[in-house]
Short mmCIF file of C-alpha atoms in Angstrom, two decimals:
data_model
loop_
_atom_site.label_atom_id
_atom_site.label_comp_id
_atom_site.label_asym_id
_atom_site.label_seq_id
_atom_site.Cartn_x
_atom_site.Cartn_y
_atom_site.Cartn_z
CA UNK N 189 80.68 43.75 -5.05
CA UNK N 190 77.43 45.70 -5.22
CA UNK N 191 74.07 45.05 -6.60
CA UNK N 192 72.83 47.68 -9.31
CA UNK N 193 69.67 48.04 -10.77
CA UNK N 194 70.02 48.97 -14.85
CA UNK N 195 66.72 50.17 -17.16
CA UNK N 196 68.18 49.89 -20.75
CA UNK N 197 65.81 51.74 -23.49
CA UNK N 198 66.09 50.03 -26.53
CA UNK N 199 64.41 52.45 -29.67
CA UNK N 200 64.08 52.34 -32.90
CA UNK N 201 66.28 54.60 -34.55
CA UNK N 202 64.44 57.84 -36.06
CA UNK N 203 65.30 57.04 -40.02
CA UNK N 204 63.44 53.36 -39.32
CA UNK N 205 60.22 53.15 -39.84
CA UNK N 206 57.98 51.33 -36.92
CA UNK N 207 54.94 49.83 -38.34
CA UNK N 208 54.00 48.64 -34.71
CA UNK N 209 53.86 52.05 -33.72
CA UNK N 210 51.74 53.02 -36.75
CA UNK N 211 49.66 50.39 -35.78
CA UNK N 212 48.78 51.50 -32.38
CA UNK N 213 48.52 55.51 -33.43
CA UNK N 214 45.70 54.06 -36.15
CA UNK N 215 43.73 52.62 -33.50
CA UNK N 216 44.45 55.24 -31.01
CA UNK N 217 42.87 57.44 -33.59
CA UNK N 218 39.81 54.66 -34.06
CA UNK N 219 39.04 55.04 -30.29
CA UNK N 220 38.60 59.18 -30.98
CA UNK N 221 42.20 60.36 -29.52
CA UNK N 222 42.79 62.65 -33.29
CA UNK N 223 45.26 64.59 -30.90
CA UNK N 224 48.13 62.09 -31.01
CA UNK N 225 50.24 62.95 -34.05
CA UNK N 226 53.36 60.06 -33.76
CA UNK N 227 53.52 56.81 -31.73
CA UNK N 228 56.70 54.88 -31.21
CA UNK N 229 57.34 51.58 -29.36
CA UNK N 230 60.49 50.16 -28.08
CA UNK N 231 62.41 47.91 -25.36
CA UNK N 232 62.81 48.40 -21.98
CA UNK N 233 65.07 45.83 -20.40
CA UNK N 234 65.43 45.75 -16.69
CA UNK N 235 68.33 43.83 -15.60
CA UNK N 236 69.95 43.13 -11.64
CA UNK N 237 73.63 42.33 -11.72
CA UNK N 238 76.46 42.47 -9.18
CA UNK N 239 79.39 44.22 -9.88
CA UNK N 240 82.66 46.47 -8.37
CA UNK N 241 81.99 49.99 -9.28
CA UNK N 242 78.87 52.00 -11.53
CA UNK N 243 81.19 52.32 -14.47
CA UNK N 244 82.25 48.44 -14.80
CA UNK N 245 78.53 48.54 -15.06
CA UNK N 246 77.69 50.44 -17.64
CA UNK N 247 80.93 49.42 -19.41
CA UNK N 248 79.62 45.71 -19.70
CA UNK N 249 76.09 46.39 -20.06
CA UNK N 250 76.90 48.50 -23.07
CA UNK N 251 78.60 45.08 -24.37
CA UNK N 252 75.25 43.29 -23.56
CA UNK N 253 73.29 45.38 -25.47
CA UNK N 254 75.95 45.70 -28.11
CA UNK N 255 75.78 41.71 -28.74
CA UNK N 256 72.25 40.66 -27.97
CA UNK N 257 69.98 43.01 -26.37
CA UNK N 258 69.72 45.80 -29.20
CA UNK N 259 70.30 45.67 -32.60
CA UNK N 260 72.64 48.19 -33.32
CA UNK N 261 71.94 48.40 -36.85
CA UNK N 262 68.19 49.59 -36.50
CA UNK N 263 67.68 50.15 -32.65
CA UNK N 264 69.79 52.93 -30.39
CA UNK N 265 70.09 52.31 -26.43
CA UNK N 266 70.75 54.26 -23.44
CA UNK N 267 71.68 52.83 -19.82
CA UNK N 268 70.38 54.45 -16.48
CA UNK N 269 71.98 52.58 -13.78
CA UNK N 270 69.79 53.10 -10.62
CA UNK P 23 47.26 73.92 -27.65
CA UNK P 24 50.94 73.09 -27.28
CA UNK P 25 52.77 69.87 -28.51
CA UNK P 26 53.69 67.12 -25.79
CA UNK P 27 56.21 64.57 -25.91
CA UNK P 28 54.92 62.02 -23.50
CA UNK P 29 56.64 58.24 -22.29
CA UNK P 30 55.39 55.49 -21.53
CA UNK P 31 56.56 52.35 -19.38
CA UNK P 32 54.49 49.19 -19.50
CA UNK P 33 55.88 46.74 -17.42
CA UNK P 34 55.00 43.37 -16.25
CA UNK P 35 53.84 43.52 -12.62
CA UNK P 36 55.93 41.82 -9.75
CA UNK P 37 54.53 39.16 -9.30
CA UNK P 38 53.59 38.00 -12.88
CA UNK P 39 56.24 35.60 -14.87
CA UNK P 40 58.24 36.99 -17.45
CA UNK P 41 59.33 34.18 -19.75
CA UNK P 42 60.97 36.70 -22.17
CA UNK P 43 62.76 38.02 -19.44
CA UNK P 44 64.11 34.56 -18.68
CA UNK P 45 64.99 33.71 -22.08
CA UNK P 46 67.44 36.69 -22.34
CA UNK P 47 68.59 35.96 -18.64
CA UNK P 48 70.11 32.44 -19.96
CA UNK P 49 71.15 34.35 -23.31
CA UNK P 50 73.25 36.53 -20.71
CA UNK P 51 74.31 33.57 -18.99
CA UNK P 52 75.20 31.41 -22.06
CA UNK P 53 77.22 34.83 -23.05
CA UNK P 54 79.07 34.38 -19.55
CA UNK P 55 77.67 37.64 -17.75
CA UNK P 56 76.77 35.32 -14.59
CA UNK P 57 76.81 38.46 -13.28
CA UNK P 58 73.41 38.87 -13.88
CA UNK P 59 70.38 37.68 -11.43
CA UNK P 60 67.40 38.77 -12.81
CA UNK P 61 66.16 40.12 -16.21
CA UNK P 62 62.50 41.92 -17.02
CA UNK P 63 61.31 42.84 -20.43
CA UNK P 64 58.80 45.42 -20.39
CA UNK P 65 57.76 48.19 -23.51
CA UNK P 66 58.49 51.77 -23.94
CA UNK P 67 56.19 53.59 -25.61
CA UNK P 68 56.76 57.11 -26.94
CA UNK P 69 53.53 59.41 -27.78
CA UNK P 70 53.80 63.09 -29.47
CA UNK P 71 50.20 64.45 -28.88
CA UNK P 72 48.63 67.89 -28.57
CA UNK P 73 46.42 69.20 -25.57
CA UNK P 74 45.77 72.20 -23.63
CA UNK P 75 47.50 71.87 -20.47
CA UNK P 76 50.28 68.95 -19.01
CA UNK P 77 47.47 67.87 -16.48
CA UNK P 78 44.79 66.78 -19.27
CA UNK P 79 47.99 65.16 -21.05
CA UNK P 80 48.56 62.72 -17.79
CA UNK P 81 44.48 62.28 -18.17
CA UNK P 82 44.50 60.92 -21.25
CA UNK P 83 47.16 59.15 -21.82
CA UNK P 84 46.11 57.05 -18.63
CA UNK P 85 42.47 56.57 -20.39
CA UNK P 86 44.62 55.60 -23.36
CA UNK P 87 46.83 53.18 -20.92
CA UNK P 88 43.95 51.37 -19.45
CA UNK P 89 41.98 51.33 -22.76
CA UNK P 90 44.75 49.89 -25.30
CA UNK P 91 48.37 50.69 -24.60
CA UNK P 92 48.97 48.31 -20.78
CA UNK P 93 46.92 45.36 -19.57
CA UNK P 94 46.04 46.49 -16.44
CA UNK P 95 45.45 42.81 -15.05
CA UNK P 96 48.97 41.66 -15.37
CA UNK P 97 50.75 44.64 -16.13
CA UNK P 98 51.64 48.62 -14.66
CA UNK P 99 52.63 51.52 -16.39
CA UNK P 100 53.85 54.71 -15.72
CA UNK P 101 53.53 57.95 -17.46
CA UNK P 102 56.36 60.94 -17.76
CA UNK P 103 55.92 64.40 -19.87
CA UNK P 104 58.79 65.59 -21.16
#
C-alpha cells in the first residue's frame, strides 16, 4: 500500500450558468480590471488516501466524486493523482 | 492584445483548519473509503482576460488575487496561464 496525493477539479459544466462567477467578474470590473471578459469558480478537493496501485486510485476516487463530491448533473470533474 | 485563459488555485494554507474539509473526510468515511486520511477544500477559479503579454497577465491577476479573489492571511494561491 502506497500513499497518493489526488487534486480533483470540480466545475461547473459550460451550459450552467454560475452566478458566483458573475458575481466576482462584476466586481472585478468595479475595481477597474474591464480586461477580464468571463469568470468561473469551482471545487478543488485535495484528498490523501492509501491504496495498491495509481489506477485503484483513480478508479475509486472517480466513485467518490461520482456519489458525493461532484454533482454530476451540473458539475464535471477531472482527477490528477500526484 | 491576445486572449488568456488563466487558473486559479486558492487554497487554505497549511496550517489553517479546514472544517469543510473535515466534513467531507467523515462523509468519505461514513461512505466506507477509510482509505482516506486527510481531505482539503480549496476553490478553482477560472479567468478569460485580455492583455498584452503572459508576464503582465501573471501581474494582474496576482493584484487581482491579493485584492479580491484569495485572503492572503489564511489562504495561498497559485496562478497558471494556459
Amino acid at each position: 500500500m502506497k500513499e497518493y496525493r489526488v487534486k480533483v477539479e470540480v466545475k461547473l459544466k459550460p451550459v450552467v450558468l454560475d452566478p458566483q462567477g458573475k458575481t466576482v467578474l462584476n466586481a472585478l470590473h468595479n475595481l477597474g480590471y474591464d480586461q477580464v471578459s468571463d469568470t468561473r469558480i469551482g471545487k478543488l478537493i485535495e484528498l490523501k488516501l492509501t491504496n495498491s496501485n495509481e489506477e485503484n486510485v483513480i478508479e475509486q476516487v472517480k466513485e467518490m466524486c461520482s456519489k458525493l463530491l461532484a454533482n454530476p448533473v451540473i458539475e464535471d470533474f477531472s482527477i490528477k493523482v500526484e
